[in-house]
Each structure stands twice: as structure tokens, then as C-alpha cells.
PDB file of C-alpha atoms in Angstrom:
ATOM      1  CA  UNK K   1       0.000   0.000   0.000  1.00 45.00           C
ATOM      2  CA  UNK K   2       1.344   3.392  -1.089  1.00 43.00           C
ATOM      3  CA  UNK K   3       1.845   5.273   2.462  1.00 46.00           C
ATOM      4  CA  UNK K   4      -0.494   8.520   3.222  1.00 47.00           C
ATOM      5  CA  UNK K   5       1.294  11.572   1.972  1.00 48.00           C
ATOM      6  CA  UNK K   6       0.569  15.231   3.398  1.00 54.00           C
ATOM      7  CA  UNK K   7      -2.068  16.994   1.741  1.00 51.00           C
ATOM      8  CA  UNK K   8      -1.266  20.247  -0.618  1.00 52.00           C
ATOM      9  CA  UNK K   9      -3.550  22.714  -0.009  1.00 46.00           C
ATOM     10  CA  UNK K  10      -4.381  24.187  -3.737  1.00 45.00           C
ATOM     11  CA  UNK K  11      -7.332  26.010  -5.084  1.00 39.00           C
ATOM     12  CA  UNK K  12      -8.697  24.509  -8.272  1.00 37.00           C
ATOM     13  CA  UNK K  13      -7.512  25.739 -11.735  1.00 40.00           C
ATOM     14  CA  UNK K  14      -6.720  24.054 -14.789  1.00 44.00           C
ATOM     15  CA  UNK K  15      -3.731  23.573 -16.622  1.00 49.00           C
ATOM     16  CA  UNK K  16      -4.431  25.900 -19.538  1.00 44.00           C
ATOM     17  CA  UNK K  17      -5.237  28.589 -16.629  1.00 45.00           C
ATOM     18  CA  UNK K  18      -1.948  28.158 -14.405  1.00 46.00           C
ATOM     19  CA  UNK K  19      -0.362  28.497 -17.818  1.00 46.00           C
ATOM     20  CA  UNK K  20      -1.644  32.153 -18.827  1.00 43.00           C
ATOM     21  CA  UNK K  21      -1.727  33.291 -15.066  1.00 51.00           C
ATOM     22  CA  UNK K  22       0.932  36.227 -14.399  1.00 58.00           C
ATOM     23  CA  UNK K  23       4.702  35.327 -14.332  1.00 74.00           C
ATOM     24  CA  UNK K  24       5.668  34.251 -10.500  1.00 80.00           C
ATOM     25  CA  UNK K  25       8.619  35.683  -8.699  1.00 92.00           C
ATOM     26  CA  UNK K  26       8.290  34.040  -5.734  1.00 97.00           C
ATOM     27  CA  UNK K  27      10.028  30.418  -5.193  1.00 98.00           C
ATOM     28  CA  UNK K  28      10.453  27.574  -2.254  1.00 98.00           C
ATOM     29  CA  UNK K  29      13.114  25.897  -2.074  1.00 98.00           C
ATOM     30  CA  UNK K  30      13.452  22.420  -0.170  1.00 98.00           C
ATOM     31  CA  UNK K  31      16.162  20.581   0.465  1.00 98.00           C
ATOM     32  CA  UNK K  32      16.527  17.191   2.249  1.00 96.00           C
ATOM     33  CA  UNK K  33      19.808  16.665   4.764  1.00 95.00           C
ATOM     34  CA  UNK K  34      20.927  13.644   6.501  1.00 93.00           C
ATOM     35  CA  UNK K  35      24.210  14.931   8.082  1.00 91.00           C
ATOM     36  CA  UNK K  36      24.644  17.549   5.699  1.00 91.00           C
ATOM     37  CA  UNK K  37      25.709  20.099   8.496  1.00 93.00           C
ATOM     38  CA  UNK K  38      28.932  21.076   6.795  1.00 94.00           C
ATOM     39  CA  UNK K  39      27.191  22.372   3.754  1.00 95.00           C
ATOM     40  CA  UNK K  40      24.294  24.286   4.688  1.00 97.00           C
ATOM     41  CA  UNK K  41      26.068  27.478   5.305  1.00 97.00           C
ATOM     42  CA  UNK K  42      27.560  27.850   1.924  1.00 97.00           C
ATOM     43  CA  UNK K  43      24.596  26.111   0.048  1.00 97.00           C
ATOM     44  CA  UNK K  44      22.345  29.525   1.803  1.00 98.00           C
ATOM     45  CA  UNK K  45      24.581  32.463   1.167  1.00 98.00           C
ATOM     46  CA  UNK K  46      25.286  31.507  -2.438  1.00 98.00           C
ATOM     47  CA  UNK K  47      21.304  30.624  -3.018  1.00 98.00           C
ATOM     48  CA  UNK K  48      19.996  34.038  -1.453  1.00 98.00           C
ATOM     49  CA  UNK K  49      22.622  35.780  -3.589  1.00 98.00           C
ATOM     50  CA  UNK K  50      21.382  34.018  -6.963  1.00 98.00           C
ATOM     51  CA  UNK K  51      17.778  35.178  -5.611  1.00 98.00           C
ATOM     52  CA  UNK K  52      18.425  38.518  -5.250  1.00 97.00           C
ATOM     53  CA  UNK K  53      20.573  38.882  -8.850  1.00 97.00           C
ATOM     54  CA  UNK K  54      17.456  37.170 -10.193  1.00 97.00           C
ATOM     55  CA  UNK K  55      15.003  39.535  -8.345  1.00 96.00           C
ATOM     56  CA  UNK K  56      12.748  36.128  -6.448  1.00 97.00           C
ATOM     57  CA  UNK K  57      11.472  36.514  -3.577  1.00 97.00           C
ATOM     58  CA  UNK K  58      13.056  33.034  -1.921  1.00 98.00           C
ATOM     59  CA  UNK K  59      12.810  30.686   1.346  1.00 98.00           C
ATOM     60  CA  UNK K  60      14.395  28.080   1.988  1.00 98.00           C
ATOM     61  CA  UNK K  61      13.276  24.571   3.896  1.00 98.00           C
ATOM     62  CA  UNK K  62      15.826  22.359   5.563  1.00 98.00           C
ATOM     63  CA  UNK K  63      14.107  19.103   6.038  1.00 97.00           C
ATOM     64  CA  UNK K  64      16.148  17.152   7.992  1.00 96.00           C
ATOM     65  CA  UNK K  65      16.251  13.727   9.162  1.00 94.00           C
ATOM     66  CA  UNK K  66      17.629  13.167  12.501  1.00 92.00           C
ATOM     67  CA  UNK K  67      21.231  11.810  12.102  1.00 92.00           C
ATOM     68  CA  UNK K  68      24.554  12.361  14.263  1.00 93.00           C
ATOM     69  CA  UNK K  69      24.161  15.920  12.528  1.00 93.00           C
ATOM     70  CA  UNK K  70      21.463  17.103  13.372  1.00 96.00           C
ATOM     71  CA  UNK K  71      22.319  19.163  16.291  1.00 96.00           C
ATOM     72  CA  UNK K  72      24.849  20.940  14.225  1.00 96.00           C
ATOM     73  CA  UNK K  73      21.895  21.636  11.575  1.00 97.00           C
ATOM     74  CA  UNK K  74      20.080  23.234  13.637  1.00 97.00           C
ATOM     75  CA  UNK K  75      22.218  25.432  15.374  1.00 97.00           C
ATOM     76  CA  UNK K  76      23.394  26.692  11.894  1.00 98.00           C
ATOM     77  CA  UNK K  77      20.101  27.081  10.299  1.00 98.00           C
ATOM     78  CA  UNK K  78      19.423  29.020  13.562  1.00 97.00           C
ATOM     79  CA  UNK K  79      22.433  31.415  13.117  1.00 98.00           C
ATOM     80  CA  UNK K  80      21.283  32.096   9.227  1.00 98.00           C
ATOM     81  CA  UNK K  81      18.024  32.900  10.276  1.00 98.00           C
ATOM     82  CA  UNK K  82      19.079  36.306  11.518  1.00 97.00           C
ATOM     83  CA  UNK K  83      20.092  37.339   8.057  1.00 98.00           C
ATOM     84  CA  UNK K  84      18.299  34.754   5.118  1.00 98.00           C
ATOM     85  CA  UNK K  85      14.483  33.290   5.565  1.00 98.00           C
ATOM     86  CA  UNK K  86      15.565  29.973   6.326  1.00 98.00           C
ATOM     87  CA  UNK K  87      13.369  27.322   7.765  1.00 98.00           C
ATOM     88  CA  UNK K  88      14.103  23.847   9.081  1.00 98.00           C
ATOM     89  CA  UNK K  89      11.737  20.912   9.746  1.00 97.00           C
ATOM     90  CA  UNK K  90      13.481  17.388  11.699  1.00 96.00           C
ATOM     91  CA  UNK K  91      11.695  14.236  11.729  1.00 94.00           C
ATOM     92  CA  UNK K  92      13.279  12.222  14.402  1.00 88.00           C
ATOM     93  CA  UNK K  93      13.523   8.692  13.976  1.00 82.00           C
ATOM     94  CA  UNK K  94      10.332   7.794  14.918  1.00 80.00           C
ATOM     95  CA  UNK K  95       9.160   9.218  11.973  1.00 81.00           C
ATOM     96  CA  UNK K  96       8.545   8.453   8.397  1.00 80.00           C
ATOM     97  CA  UNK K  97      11.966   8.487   6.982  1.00 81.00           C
ATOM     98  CA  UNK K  98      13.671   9.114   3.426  1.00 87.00           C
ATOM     99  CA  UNK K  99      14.678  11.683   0.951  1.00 89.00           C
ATOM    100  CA  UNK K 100      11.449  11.296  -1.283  1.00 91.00           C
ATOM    101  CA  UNK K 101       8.707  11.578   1.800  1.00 93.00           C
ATOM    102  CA  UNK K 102      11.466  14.354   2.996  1.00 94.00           C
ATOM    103  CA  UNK K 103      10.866  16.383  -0.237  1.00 96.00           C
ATOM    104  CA  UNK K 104       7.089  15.819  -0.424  1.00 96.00           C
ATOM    105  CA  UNK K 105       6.519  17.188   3.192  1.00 96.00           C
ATOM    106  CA  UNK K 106       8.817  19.913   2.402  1.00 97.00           C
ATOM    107  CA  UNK K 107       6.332  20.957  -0.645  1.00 97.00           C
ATOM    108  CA  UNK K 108       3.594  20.645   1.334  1.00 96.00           C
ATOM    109  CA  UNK K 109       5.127  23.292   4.118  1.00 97.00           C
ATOM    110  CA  UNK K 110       5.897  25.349   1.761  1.00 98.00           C
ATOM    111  CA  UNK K 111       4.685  28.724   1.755  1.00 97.00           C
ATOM    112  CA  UNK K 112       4.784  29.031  -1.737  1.00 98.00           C
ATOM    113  CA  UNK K 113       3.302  27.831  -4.661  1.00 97.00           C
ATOM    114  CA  UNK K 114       6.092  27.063  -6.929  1.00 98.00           C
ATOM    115  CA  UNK K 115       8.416  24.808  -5.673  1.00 98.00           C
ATOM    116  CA  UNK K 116      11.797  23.488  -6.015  1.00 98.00           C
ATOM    117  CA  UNK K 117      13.987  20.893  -5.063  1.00 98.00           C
ATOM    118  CA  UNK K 118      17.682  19.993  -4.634  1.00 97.00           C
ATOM    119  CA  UNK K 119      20.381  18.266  -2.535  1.00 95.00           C
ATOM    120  CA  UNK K 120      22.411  19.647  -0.356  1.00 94.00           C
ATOM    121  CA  UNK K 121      25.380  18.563  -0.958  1.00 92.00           C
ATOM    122  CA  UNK K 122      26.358  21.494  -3.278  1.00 93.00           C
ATOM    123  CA  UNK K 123      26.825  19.062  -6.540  1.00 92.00           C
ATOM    124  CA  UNK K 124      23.237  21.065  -7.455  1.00 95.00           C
ATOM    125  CA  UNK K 125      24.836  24.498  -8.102  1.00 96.00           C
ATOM    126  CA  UNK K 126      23.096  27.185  -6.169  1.00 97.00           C
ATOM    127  CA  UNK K 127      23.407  29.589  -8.639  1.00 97.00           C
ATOM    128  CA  UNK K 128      21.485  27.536 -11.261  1.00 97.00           C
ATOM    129  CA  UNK K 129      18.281  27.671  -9.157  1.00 98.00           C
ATOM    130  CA  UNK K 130      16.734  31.173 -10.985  1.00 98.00           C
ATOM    131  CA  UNK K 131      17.208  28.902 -14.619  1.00 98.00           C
ATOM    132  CA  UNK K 132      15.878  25.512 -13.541  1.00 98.00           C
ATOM    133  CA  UNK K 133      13.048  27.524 -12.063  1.00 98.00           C
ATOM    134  CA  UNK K 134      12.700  29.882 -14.740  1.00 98.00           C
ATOM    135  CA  UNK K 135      10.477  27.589 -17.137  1.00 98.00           C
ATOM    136  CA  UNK K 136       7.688  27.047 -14.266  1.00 98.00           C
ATOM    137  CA  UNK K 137       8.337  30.405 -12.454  1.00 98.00           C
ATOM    138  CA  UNK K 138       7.080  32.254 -16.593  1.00 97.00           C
ATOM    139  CA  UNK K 139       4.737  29.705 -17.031  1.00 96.00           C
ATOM    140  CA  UNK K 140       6.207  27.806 -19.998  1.00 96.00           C
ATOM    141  CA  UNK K 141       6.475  24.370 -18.255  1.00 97.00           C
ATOM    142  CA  UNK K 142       4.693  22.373 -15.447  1.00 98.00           C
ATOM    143  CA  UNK K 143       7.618  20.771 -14.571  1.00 98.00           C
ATOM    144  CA  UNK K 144      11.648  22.073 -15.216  1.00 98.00           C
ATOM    145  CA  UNK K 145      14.577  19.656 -14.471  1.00 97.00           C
ATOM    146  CA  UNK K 146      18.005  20.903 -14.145  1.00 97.00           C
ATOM    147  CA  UNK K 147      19.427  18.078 -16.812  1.00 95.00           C
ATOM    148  CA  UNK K 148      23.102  17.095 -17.479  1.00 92.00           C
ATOM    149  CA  UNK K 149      22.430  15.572 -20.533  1.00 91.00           C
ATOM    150  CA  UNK K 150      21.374  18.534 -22.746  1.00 93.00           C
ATOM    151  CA  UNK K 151      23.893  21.277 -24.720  1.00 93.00           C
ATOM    152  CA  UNK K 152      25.596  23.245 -22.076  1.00 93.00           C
ATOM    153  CA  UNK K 153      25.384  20.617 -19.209  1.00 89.00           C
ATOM    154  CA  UNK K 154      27.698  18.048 -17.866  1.00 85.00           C
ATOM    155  CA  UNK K 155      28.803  16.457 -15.061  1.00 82.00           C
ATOM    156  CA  UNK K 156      32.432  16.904 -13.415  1.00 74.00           C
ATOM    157  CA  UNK K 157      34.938  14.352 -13.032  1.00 71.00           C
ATOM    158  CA  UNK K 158      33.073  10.855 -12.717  1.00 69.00           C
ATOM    159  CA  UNK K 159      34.264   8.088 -13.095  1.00 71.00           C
ATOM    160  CA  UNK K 160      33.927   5.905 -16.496  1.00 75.00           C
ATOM    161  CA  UNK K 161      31.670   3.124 -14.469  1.00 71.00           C
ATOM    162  CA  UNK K 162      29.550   5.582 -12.594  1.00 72.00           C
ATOM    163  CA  UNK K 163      28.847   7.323 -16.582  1.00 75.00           C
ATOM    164  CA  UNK K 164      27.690   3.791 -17.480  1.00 77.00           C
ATOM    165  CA  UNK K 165      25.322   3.185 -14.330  1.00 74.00           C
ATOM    166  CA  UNK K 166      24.001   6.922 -14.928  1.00 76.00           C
ATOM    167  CA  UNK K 167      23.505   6.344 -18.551  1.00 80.00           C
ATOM    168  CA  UNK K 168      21.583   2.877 -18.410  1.00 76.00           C
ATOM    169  CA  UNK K 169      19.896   4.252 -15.626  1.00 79.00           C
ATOM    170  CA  UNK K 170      18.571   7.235 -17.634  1.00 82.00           C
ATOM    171  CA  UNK K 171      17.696   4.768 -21.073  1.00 79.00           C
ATOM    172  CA  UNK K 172      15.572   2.797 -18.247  1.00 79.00           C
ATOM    173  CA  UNK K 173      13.618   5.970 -17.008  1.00 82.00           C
ATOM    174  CA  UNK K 174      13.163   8.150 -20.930  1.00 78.00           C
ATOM    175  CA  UNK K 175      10.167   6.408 -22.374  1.00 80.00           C
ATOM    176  CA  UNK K 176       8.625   7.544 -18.682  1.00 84.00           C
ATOM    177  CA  UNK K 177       8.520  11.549 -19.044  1.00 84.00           C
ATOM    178  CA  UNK K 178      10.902  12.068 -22.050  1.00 81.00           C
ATOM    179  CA  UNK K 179      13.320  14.137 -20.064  1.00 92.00           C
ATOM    180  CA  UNK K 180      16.954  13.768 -21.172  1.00 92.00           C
ATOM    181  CA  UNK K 181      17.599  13.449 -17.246  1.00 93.00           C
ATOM    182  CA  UNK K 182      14.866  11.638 -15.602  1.00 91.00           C
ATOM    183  CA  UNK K 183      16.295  10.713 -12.895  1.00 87.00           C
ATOM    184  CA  UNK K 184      17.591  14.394 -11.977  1.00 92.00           C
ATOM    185  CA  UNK K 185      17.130  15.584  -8.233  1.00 93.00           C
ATOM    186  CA  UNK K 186      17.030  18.987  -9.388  1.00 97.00           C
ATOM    187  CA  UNK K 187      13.547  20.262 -10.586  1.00 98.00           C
ATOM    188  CA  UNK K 188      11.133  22.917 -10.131  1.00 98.00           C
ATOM    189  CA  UNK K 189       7.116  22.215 -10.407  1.00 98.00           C
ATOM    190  CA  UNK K 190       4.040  23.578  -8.617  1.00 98.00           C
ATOM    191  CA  UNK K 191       1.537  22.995  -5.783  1.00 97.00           C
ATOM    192  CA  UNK K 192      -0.836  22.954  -8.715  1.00 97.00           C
ATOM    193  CA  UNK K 193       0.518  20.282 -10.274  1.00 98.00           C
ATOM    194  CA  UNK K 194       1.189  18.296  -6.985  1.00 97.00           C
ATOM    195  CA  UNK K 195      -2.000  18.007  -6.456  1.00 97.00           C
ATOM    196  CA  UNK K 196      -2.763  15.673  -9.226  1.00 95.00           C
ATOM    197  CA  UNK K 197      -0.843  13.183  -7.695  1.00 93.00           C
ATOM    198  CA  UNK K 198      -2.641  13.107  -4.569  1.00 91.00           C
ATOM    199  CA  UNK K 199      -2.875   9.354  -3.578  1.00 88.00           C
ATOM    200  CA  UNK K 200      -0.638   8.428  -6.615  1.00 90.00           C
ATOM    201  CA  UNK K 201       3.078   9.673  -5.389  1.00 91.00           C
ATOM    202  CA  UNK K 202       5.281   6.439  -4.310  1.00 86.00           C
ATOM    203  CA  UNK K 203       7.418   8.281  -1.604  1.00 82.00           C
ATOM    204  CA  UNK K 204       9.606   5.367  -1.873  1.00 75.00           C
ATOM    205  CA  UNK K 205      13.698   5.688  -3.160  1.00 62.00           C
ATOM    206  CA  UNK K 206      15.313   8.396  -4.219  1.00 67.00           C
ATOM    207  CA  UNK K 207      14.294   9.524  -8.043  1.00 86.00           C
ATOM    208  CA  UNK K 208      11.348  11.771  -6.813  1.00 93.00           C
ATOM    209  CA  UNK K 209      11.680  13.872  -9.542  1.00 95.00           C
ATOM    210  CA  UNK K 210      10.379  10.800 -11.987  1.00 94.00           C
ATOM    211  CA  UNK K 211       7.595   9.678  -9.391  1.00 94.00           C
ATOM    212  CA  UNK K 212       5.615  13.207  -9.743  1.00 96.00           C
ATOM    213  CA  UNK K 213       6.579  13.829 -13.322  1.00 95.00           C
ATOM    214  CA  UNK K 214       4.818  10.362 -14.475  1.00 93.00           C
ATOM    215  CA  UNK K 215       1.949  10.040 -11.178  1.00 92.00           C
ATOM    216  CA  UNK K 216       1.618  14.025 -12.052  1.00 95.00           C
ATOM    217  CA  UNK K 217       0.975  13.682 -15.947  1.00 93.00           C
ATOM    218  CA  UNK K 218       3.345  17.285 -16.047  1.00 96.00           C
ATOM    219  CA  UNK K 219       3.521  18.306 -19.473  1.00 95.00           C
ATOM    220  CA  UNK K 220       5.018  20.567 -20.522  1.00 96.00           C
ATOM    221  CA  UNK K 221       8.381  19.092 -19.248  1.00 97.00           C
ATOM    222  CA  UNK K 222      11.733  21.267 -20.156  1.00 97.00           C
ATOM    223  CA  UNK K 223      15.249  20.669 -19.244  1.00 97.00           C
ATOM    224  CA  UNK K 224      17.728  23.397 -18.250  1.00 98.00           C
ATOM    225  CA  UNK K 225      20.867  22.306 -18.492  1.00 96.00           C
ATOM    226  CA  UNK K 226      23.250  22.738 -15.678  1.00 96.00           C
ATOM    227  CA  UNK K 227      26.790  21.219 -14.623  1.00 92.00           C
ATOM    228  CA  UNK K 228      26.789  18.610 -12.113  1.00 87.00           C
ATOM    229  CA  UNK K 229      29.689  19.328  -9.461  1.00 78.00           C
ATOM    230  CA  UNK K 230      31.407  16.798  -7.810  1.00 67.00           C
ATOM    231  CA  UNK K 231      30.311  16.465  -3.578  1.00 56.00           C
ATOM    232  CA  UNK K 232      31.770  19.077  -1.404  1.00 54.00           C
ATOM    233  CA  UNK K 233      31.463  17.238   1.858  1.00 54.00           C
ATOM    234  CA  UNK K 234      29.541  14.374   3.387  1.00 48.00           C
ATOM    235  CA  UNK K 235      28.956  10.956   1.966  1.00 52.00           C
ATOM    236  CA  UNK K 236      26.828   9.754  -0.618  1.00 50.00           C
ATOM    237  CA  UNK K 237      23.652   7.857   0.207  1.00 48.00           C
ATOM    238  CA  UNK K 238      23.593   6.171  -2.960  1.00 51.00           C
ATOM    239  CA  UNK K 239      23.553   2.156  -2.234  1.00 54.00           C
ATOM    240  CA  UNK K 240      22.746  -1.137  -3.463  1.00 64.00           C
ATOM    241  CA  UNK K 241      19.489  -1.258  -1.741  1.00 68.00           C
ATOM    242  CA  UNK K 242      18.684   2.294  -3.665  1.00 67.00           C
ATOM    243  CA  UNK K 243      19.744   1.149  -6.795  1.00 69.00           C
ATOM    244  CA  UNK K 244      17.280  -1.612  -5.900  1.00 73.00           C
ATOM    245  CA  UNK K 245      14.377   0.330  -5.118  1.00 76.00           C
ATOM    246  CA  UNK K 246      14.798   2.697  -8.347  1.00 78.00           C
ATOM    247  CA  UNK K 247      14.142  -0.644 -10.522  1.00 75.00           C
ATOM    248  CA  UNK K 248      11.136  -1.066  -7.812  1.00 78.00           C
ATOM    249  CA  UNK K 249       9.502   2.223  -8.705  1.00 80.00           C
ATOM    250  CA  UNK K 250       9.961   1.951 -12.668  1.00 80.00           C
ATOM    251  CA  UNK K 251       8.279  -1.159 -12.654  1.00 78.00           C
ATOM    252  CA  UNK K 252       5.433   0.528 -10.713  1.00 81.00           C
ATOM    253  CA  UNK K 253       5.658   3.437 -12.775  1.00 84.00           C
ATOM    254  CA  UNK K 254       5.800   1.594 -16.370  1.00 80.00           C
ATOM    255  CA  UNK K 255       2.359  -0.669 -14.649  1.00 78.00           C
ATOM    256  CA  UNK K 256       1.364   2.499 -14.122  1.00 79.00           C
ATOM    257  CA  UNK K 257       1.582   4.051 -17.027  1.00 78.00           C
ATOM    258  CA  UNK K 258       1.278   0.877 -20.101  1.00 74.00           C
ATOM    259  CA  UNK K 259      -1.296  -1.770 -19.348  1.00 67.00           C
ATOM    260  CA  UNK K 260       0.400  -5.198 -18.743  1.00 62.00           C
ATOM    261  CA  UNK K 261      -1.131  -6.503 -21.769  1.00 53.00           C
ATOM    262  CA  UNK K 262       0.459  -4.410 -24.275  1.00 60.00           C
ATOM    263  CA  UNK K 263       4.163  -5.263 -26.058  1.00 63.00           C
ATOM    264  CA  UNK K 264       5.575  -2.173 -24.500  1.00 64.00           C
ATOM    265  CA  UNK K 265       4.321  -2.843 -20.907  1.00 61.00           C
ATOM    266  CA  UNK K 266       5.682  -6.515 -21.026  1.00 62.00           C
ATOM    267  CA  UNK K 267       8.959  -6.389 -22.594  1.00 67.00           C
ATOM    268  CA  UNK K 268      10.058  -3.326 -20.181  1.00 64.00           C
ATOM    269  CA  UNK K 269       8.717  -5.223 -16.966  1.00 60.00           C
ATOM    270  CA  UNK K 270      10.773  -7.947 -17.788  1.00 64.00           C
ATOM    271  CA  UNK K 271      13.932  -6.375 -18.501  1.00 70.00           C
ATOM    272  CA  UNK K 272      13.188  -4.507 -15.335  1.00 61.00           C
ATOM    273  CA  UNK K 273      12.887  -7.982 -13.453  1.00 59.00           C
ATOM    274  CA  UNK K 274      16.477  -9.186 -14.907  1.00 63.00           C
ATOM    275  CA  UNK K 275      18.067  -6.250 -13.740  1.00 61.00           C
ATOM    276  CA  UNK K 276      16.748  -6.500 -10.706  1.00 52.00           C
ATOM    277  CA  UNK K 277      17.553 -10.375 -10.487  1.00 55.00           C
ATOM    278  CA  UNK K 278      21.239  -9.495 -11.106  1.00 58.00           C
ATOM    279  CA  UNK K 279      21.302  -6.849  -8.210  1.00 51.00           C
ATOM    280  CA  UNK K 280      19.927  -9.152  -5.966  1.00 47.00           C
ATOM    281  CA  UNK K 281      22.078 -12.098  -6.565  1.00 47.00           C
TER     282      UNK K 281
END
């Protein structure tokens, strides 16, 4: 059963009428930590500078959690809030855990209607935020994704097998939402939009981004490209078990969105279910 996800409180207007609505300067951005203490300082300064050169009117939401660094979270976002509006929300462990449920209860706190996320880690440039958000923030796109895999984006110096694992990855995930970077953690959408996902959204894994674009039915999608940094501290949460769960959600998404019985449907479930048969054993 696909767990209850907090409600987003949105009035009711069509797609055609959120597109012809005025241009929006005003832009939430979430970001979910797990002992990310070391970056939030310089991940804030250098985001409220990009928002002011871009003329938005910015927050940002910490959600955070609880991990070894949490104290140290706090008492930062605590100092920055006597300069940036700066928010933070920790779910101890007793709570519903994960960076996907962590991003969807960041949108619904948010206070306003367009919303962004990205990592903390700082491998999401802050100063990219104003172009990834651009498309949704003028109305030209339901749903933006900062992609590396368009002219003028990249990544920095990975490593030949991680390419490989990104770029099978991404083949997997295209027929999906026909972004050249499905799997992105950096995108921009509305409340709007959200909405249409209610009881649909999978806050399971990490690839987010994919869940709302397909349980959402956004269209337009556009990709901004941006350049994908390498981590500036902290470790990655990437695992076996995660690589797992991503082949988890596509099947779920591809049920989702191609009936079993057709040609399509079938021969991607079952490539799905080798791959996954090969990370298992």
C-alpha cells in the first residue's frame, strides 16, 4: 500500500489557466539533509545571492532527518536565520523516513506555490536555481529539471563506471517523461501540479523527480541544463538497496503508465525484473 502523503492545499484551476496566469517571482526551495551540516552554510549564502541577482522573492526549507548531525543543523540554520528566511523541519527517527517523503513534506510546508527541489550537498549548483526555475516560475512548463544531458550541461569528473550506471539508468527511465535526465534531483514544479498526484506519489527511493513527473501527468516538461559538481562534503547515500528500489519504482511506474497486456508494458517489466535479479544475486 502506497503510504499517506501530506495533503497540498491548492485552489482549483486548470492547466491551460496556471499556464496564462501572471509570471511568478516568488520560489520555495526544499532541500533534504541527513548529516549535511557542513554544507548548509555555503549552500544559503550563495542561493539568497542568486535570488536577489534574479530579483525572487526566496525561502528556503531544511528538512532534515535526525542523524549524528542534526544538532549541528540546527544550530546553523538558527544562526542564518538572523540574516536569510531559512526554515528547518526534523523528523526524528520515529518518523517516516527518506529523501522522497522528505521532499514531499517539504512541498507541502511550503509557503509558496512554486516549488523546487535539490540536494544539499552542493553538486546542485546554487546559482542555477533562478534557470531551472525559470520555465515554471514564466509559465512555460509544469515541470523544469536541471538536466546534465542537454547542450551546455555536464557532469564533473566521474568516473567511467559511474557514466555507465548513470547512462543505463537514464535509457531505463526516458520512455517515462521524455526528459533527457529523468532521474535528476534537481527540478522545479508547482503545488498545482502536486495536487494531481494526490494518492498516486510512491514516496519510496530516491528519483522523486520521476515519481511526480509520471503520477503528475506534467507536461510541458523542459530541461535546463546545468553542470553537475562533484560532492563538497559528506557521503553519498547512494547504495545497493537504492539502486534496488529505483528498478522497484519503474516497474510501478511503467504498470502504471502501459497496461500489462500491451508489447511495450511486457517487454520493459521484464527487462526490469532481470536487472533487478542481477542486483539481488
Amino acid at each position: 500500500p502506497v503510504p499517506a502523503l501530506p495533503r497540498i492545499a491548492v485552489s482549483a484551476v486548470g492547466r491551460r489557466g496556471e499556464r496564462m496566469a501572471a509570471k511568478r517571482r516568488e520560489l520555495s526551495v526544499i532541500v533534504p539533509t541527513y548529516d549535511e551540516y557542513e554544507n548548509i552554510k555555503e549552500l544559503c549564502t550563495r542561493l539568497f545571492k542568486a535570488a536577489e541577482e534574479a530579483k525572487l522573492r526566496m525561502e528556503l526549507l531544511v528538512v532534515d532527518d535526525e542523524s549524528k548531525g542534526t544538532e549541528a543543523t540546527i544550530k546553523i540554520v538558527k544562526e542564518l536565520q538572523k540574516k536569510y528566511p531559512i526554515r528547518i523541519h526534523v523528523r526524528d527517527k520515529s518518523q517516516e523516513r527518506g529523501l522522497s517523503s522528505a521532499v514531499l513534506l517539504g512541498f507541502a510546508k511550503a509557503r509558496y506555490g512554486t516549488v523546487l527541489c535539490m540536494d544539499a550537498d552542493l553538486q546542485h549548483e546554487p546559482e542555477s536555481v533562478p534557470n531551472v526555475a525559470k520555465p515554471v516560475l514564466n509559465n512555460q512548463a509544469e515541470f523544469s529539471v536541471g538536466s546534465r544531458n542537454v547542450p551546455g550541461g555536464g557532469v564533473a569528473a566521474w568516473a567511467l563506471h559511474r557514466k555507465i550506471i548513470s547512462f543505463v539508468a537514464t535509457i531505463l527511465a526516458w520512455p517515462l517523461s521524455g526528459s533527457t535526465d529523468p532521474m535528476s534531483g534537481f527540478f522545479c514544479t508547482t503545488k498545482k501540479v502536486l495536487a494531481r498526484g494526490d494518492g498516486k506519489i510512491n514516496p519510496i527511493g530516491f528519483k522523486i523527480g520521476l515519481e511526480i513527473m509520471v503520477r503528475c501527468d506534467c507536461n510541458p516538461i523542459e530541461d535546463v541544463p546545468i553542470m553537475f559538481q562533484d560532492r563538497v562534503a559528506g557521503e553519498s547515500k547512494l547504495s545497493t538497496k537504492q539502486n534496488i528500489l529505483y528498478i522497484r519504482q519503474l516497474m510501478g511506474l511503467y504498470l502504471g503508465k502501459y497496461p500489462l497486456g500491451s508489447i511495450f508494458g511486457i517487454f520493459f517489466v521484464l527487462c526490469l525484473l532481470r536487472i533487478l535479479m542481477i542486483l539481488i544475486l
